[in-house]
Amino acid sequence: NSTYGACPECHGLGSIYDFDPSKVITDWSKPLLDGALGPGSASQYLIRLINIAAAKYKIDLKLPFEQLPFKHQELLLVGPPQSEAPRTGFHGILAYLRDSLEEARSDTYREWMMQYQSASECPACHSQRLRPESLAVKIDGMSIAEFTALPMDRALDRARAISFTAREALVAERLRKEIVERLQFLNAVGLSYLSLERNAATLSGGEGQRIRLATQIGSRLRGVLYVL
């Protein structure tokens, strides 16, 4: 549970919350400044920057947003290349919303803004959750991320097959034994198709119950009857 090896960008979650274009543009059938834009539409400063950018890049703001060429949609949402942004002062609608959220002092406003966000893959670790130095460490040719991506039945086979030198065994054999035991319990309750990297929020109720059951079995309790 140490945060030392976690990806500094997503803090080990594997995903980050960012403004989702499909939510920020609330009605794609309308022009951007005439009903399409949700958050930010009341900002005269943002509207002025959008108009400046539209004039420079010849974007027809009277067209419904869905009818704009993809490159114009991308430019409005993400902004122009960094080298060109200073000329207009426009860095994209999403960048403006990120700054607004960061500077917001009202909890109510922050909660309102966050409803326009979605979880997306962390651009730094690509959902592997760890910093590069941690991912560079490999055991039996696999990093932690590669091992946890395996279905549990294959992960159990790999854990059983790992062989250590006498010196390595002093450090790692007990750890390997514990990992094998836990994987055996998870496989025994019918979860062999899941992988350890699976987000707990995506599990069904039955899968969650079986994981808790495997945890209880692993704790070696006595005198307890489970009725399934």
Short mmCIF file of C-alpha atoms in Angstrom, two decimals:
data_model
loop_
_atom_site.label_atom_id
_atom_site.label_comp_id
_atom_site.label_asym_id
_atom_site.label_seq_id
_atom_site.Cartn_x
_atom_site.Cartn_y
_atom_site.Cartn_z
CA ASN A 1 0.00 0.00 0.00
CA SER A 2 3.00 2.32 -0.22
CA THR A 3 2.51 5.34 -2.49
CA TYR A 4 6.24 5.43 -3.29
CA GLY A 5 5.93 3.33 -6.43
CA ALA A 6 2.64 4.84 -7.62
CA CYS A 7 2.32 6.82 -10.83
CA PRO A 8 2.67 10.50 -9.83
CA GLU A 9 0.09 11.60 -12.40
CA CYS A 10 -2.87 9.44 -11.30
CA HIS A 11 -1.55 8.54 -7.79
CA GLY A 12 -1.85 4.82 -8.54
CA LEU A 13 -5.48 4.80 -9.70
CA GLY A 14 -4.65 4.09 -13.36
CA SER A 15 -7.17 6.67 -14.51
CA ILE A 16 -7.74 10.38 -14.13
CA TYR A 17 -10.89 12.45 -14.09
CA ASP A 18 -10.98 15.07 -16.80
CA PHE A 19 -13.60 17.07 -18.66
CA ASP A 20 -15.41 14.84 -21.15
CA PRO A 21 -16.13 16.49 -24.54
CA SER A 22 -19.31 14.40 -24.90
CA LYS A 23 -20.61 16.01 -21.68
CA VAL A 24 -19.17 19.50 -22.10
CA ILE A 25 -20.96 19.79 -25.46
CA THR A 26 -24.47 19.28 -24.14
CA ASP A 27 -26.24 19.47 -27.51
CA TRP A 28 -24.19 18.61 -30.59
CA SER A 29 -27.05 19.58 -32.92
CA LYS A 30 -26.73 23.28 -32.00
CA PRO A 31 -24.04 25.89 -32.74
CA LEU A 32 -21.33 26.09 -30.07
CA LEU A 33 -22.34 29.51 -28.69
CA ASP A 34 -26.04 29.00 -29.24
CA GLY A 35 -26.96 26.09 -26.97
CA ALA A 36 -24.25 23.47 -27.63
CA LEU A 37 -21.77 24.46 -24.90
CA GLY A 38 -22.63 23.57 -21.31
CA PRO A 39 -20.10 24.69 -18.67
CA GLY A 40 -18.32 27.91 -19.62
CA SER A 41 -21.15 29.20 -21.79
CA ALA A 42 -21.83 32.06 -19.35
CA SER A 43 -18.22 33.28 -19.39
CA GLN A 44 -17.86 36.38 -21.56
CA TYR A 45 -14.08 35.96 -21.39
CA LEU A 46 -14.23 32.43 -22.84
CA ILE A 47 -16.75 33.49 -25.51
CA ARG A 48 -14.43 36.34 -26.58
CA LEU A 49 -11.47 33.93 -26.87
CA ILE A 50 -13.57 31.47 -28.88
CA ASN A 51 -14.58 34.24 -31.31
CA ILE A 52 -10.94 35.34 -31.71
CA ALA A 53 -9.88 31.73 -32.42
CA ALA A 54 -12.79 31.20 -34.82
CA ALA A 55 -11.82 34.31 -36.81
CA LYS A 56 -8.16 33.25 -37.01
CA TYR A 57 -8.82 29.64 -38.02
CA LYS A 58 -11.92 30.40 -40.15
CA ILE A 59 -14.33 28.33 -38.04
CA ASP A 60 -18.02 28.86 -38.81
CA LEU A 61 -19.57 29.16 -35.34
CA LYS A 62 -23.07 29.35 -36.84
CA LEU A 63 -22.91 25.69 -37.88
CA PRO A 64 -24.17 22.99 -35.50
CA PHE A 65 -21.16 21.66 -33.58
CA GLU A 66 -21.64 18.15 -35.03
CA GLN A 67 -21.30 19.55 -38.56
CA LEU A 68 -17.94 21.21 -37.95
CA PRO A 69 -14.90 19.41 -39.40
CA PHE A 70 -13.19 17.24 -36.79
CA LYS A 71 -10.06 19.43 -36.83
CA HIS A 72 -12.21 22.46 -35.92
CA GLN A 73 -13.99 20.54 -33.14
CA GLU A 74 -10.59 19.43 -31.82
CA LEU A 75 -9.16 22.94 -32.00
CA LEU A 76 -12.09 24.43 -30.07
CA LEU A 77 -12.01 21.76 -27.38
CA VAL A 78 -8.27 21.06 -27.01
CA GLY A 79 -6.87 24.31 -28.39
CA PRO A 80 -4.34 25.11 -31.13
CA PRO A 81 -0.73 23.89 -31.04
CA GLN A 82 1.27 25.34 -28.14
CA SER A 83 3.35 27.45 -30.51
CA GLU A 84 0.23 29.20 -31.83
CA ALA A 85 -1.78 29.55 -28.60
CA PRO A 86 -0.06 32.76 -27.40
CA ARG A 87 -1.20 34.60 -30.55
CA THR A 88 -4.88 34.27 -29.62
CA GLY A 89 -4.67 33.58 -25.89
CA PHE A 90 -6.97 30.62 -26.52
CA HIS A 91 -5.85 27.26 -25.10
CA GLY A 92 -9.07 25.33 -25.67
CA ILE A 93 -12.38 25.03 -23.86
CA LEU A 94 -11.23 22.04 -21.80
CA ALA A 95 -8.11 23.88 -20.59
CA TYR A 96 -10.27 26.85 -19.57
CA LEU A 97 -12.60 24.55 -17.61
CA ARG A 98 -9.67 22.85 -15.86
CA ASP A 99 -8.34 26.24 -14.76
CA SER A 100 -11.80 27.31 -13.59
CA LEU A 101 -12.20 24.14 -11.52
CA GLU A 102 -8.75 24.52 -10.00
CA GLU A 103 -9.42 28.12 -9.00
CA ALA A 104 -12.98 27.51 -7.75
CA ARG A 105 -13.55 28.24 -4.07
CA SER A 106 -17.19 27.20 -3.90
CA ASP A 107 -17.81 23.51 -3.19
CA THR A 108 -21.20 23.74 -4.88
CA TYR A 109 -19.60 25.10 -8.07
CA ARG A 110 -16.89 22.42 -7.97
CA GLU A 111 -19.51 19.66 -7.64
CA TRP A 112 -21.48 21.15 -10.53
CA MET A 113 -18.36 21.27 -12.72
CA MET A 114 -17.35 17.70 -11.83
CA GLN A 115 -20.54 16.30 -13.33
CA TYR A 116 -19.03 17.14 -16.73
CA GLN A 117 -16.01 14.92 -16.07
CA SER A 118 -15.37 11.24 -16.79
CA ALA A 119 -12.61 8.81 -15.90
CA SER A 120 -10.09 8.33 -18.69
CA GLU A 121 -6.87 6.37 -19.07
CA CYS A 122 -3.92 7.98 -17.32
CA PRO A 123 -1.66 9.37 -20.09
CA ALA A 124 1.48 8.79 -18.02
CA CYS A 125 1.17 5.12 -16.98
CA HIS A 126 -1.55 3.98 -19.45
CA SER A 127 -3.59 2.36 -16.63
CA GLN A 128 -0.58 0.43 -15.27
CA ARG A 129 -0.79 2.47 -12.03
CA LEU A 130 2.96 2.52 -11.30
CA ARG A 131 5.85 4.89 -11.99
CA PRO A 132 8.39 3.80 -14.69
CA GLU A 133 11.01 2.82 -12.08
CA SER A 134 8.60 0.35 -10.49
CA LEU A 135 7.47 -1.07 -13.83
CA ALA A 136 11.13 -1.60 -14.80
CA VAL A 137 11.52 -4.19 -12.01
CA LYS A 138 10.73 -7.65 -13.39
CA ILE A 139 10.47 -11.08 -11.79
CA ASP A 140 10.52 -14.09 -14.08
CA GLY A 141 10.40 -11.63 -17.00
CA MET A 142 7.21 -9.90 -15.85
CA SER A 143 6.50 -6.55 -14.21
CA ILE A 144 3.81 -6.22 -11.52
CA ALA A 145 1.44 -4.67 -14.07
CA GLU A 146 1.93 -7.55 -16.53
CA PHE A 147 1.36 -10.11 -13.77
CA THR A 148 -1.80 -8.49 -12.43
CA ALA A 149 -3.21 -8.25 -15.97
CA LEU A 150 -3.28 -12.07 -16.22
CA PRO A 151 -6.51 -13.99 -15.49
CA MET A 152 -6.20 -15.51 -12.02
CA ASP A 153 -5.85 -19.08 -13.24
CA ARG A 154 -2.86 -18.10 -15.43
CA ALA A 155 -1.46 -15.88 -12.66
CA LEU A 156 -1.56 -18.89 -10.31
CA ASP A 157 0.34 -21.03 -12.83
CA ARG A 158 2.99 -18.33 -13.26
CA ALA A 159 3.36 -17.83 -9.50
CA ARG A 160 3.80 -21.58 -8.98
CA ALA A 161 6.38 -21.78 -11.77
CA ILE A 162 8.68 -19.02 -10.49
CA SER A 163 12.02 -20.43 -9.40
CA PHE A 164 14.50 -18.60 -7.20
CA THR A 165 18.15 -19.00 -6.43
CA ALA A 166 18.97 -19.96 -2.84
CA ARG A 167 19.70 -16.32 -1.98
CA GLU A 168 16.53 -15.02 -3.67
CA ALA A 169 14.46 -17.69 -1.93
CA LEU A 170 15.46 -16.33 1.47
CA VAL A 171 13.77 -13.05 0.52
CA ALA A 172 10.92 -14.08 -1.77
CA GLU A 173 9.85 -17.68 -1.16
CA ARG A 174 7.50 -16.84 1.70
CA LEU A 175 5.96 -14.02 -0.38
CA ARG A 176 5.48 -16.37 -3.32
CA LYS A 177 3.79 -18.92 -1.05
CA GLU A 178 1.36 -16.28 0.27
CA ILE A 179 0.53 -15.11 -3.27
CA VAL A 180 -0.07 -18.69 -4.42
CA GLU A 181 -2.37 -19.37 -1.45
CA ARG A 182 -4.49 -16.29 -2.08
CA LEU A 183 -4.77 -17.02 -5.78
CA GLN A 184 -5.80 -20.60 -4.97
CA PHE A 185 -8.67 -19.34 -2.78
CA LEU A 186 -9.85 -16.91 -5.47
CA ASN A 187 -9.74 -19.66 -8.10
CA ALA A 188 -11.53 -22.08 -5.76
CA VAL A 189 -14.56 -19.78 -5.42
CA GLY A 190 -14.93 -19.52 -9.21
CA LEU A 191 -13.13 -16.27 -10.01
CA SER A 192 -10.42 -17.69 -12.26
CA TYR A 193 -11.52 -15.47 -15.17
CA LEU A 194 -10.94 -12.20 -13.27
CA SER A 195 -7.61 -10.38 -13.22
CA LEU A 196 -6.07 -8.72 -10.18
CA GLU A 197 -5.97 -5.34 -11.97
CA ARG A 198 -9.78 -5.30 -12.25
CA ASN A 199 -11.38 -2.23 -10.70
CA ALA A 200 -13.53 -3.25 -7.74
CA ALA A 201 -16.29 -0.87 -8.87
CA THR A 202 -16.78 -2.93 -12.05
CA LEU A 203 -17.43 -6.22 -10.20
CA SER A 204 -20.91 -7.69 -9.94
CA GLY A 205 -22.49 -8.24 -6.50
CA GLY A 206 -21.82 -11.98 -6.70
CA GLU A 207 -18.18 -11.47 -7.62
CA GLY A 208 -17.74 -9.10 -4.68
CA GLN A 209 -19.28 -11.66 -2.32
CA ARG A 210 -16.99 -14.42 -3.58
CA ILE A 211 -13.94 -12.21 -3.10
CA ARG A 212 -15.00 -11.56 0.50
CA LEU A 213 -15.55 -15.30 0.95
CA ALA A 214 -12.05 -16.07 -0.36
CA THR A 215 -10.65 -13.49 2.09
CA GLN A 216 -12.46 -15.18 5.00
CA ILE A 217 -11.25 -18.63 3.94
CA GLY A 218 -7.72 -17.26 3.71
CA SER A 219 -7.87 -15.97 7.28
CA ARG A 220 -8.29 -19.60 8.48
CA LEU A 221 -11.32 -18.97 10.67
CA ARG A 222 -12.82 -21.93 12.47
CA GLY A 223 -16.39 -22.63 13.59
CA VAL A 224 -18.01 -20.48 10.87
CA LEU A 225 -20.70 -21.81 8.50
CA TYR A 226 -21.33 -20.02 5.20
CA VAL A 227 -24.74 -20.58 3.57
CA LEU A 228 -24.60 -19.76 -0.15
#
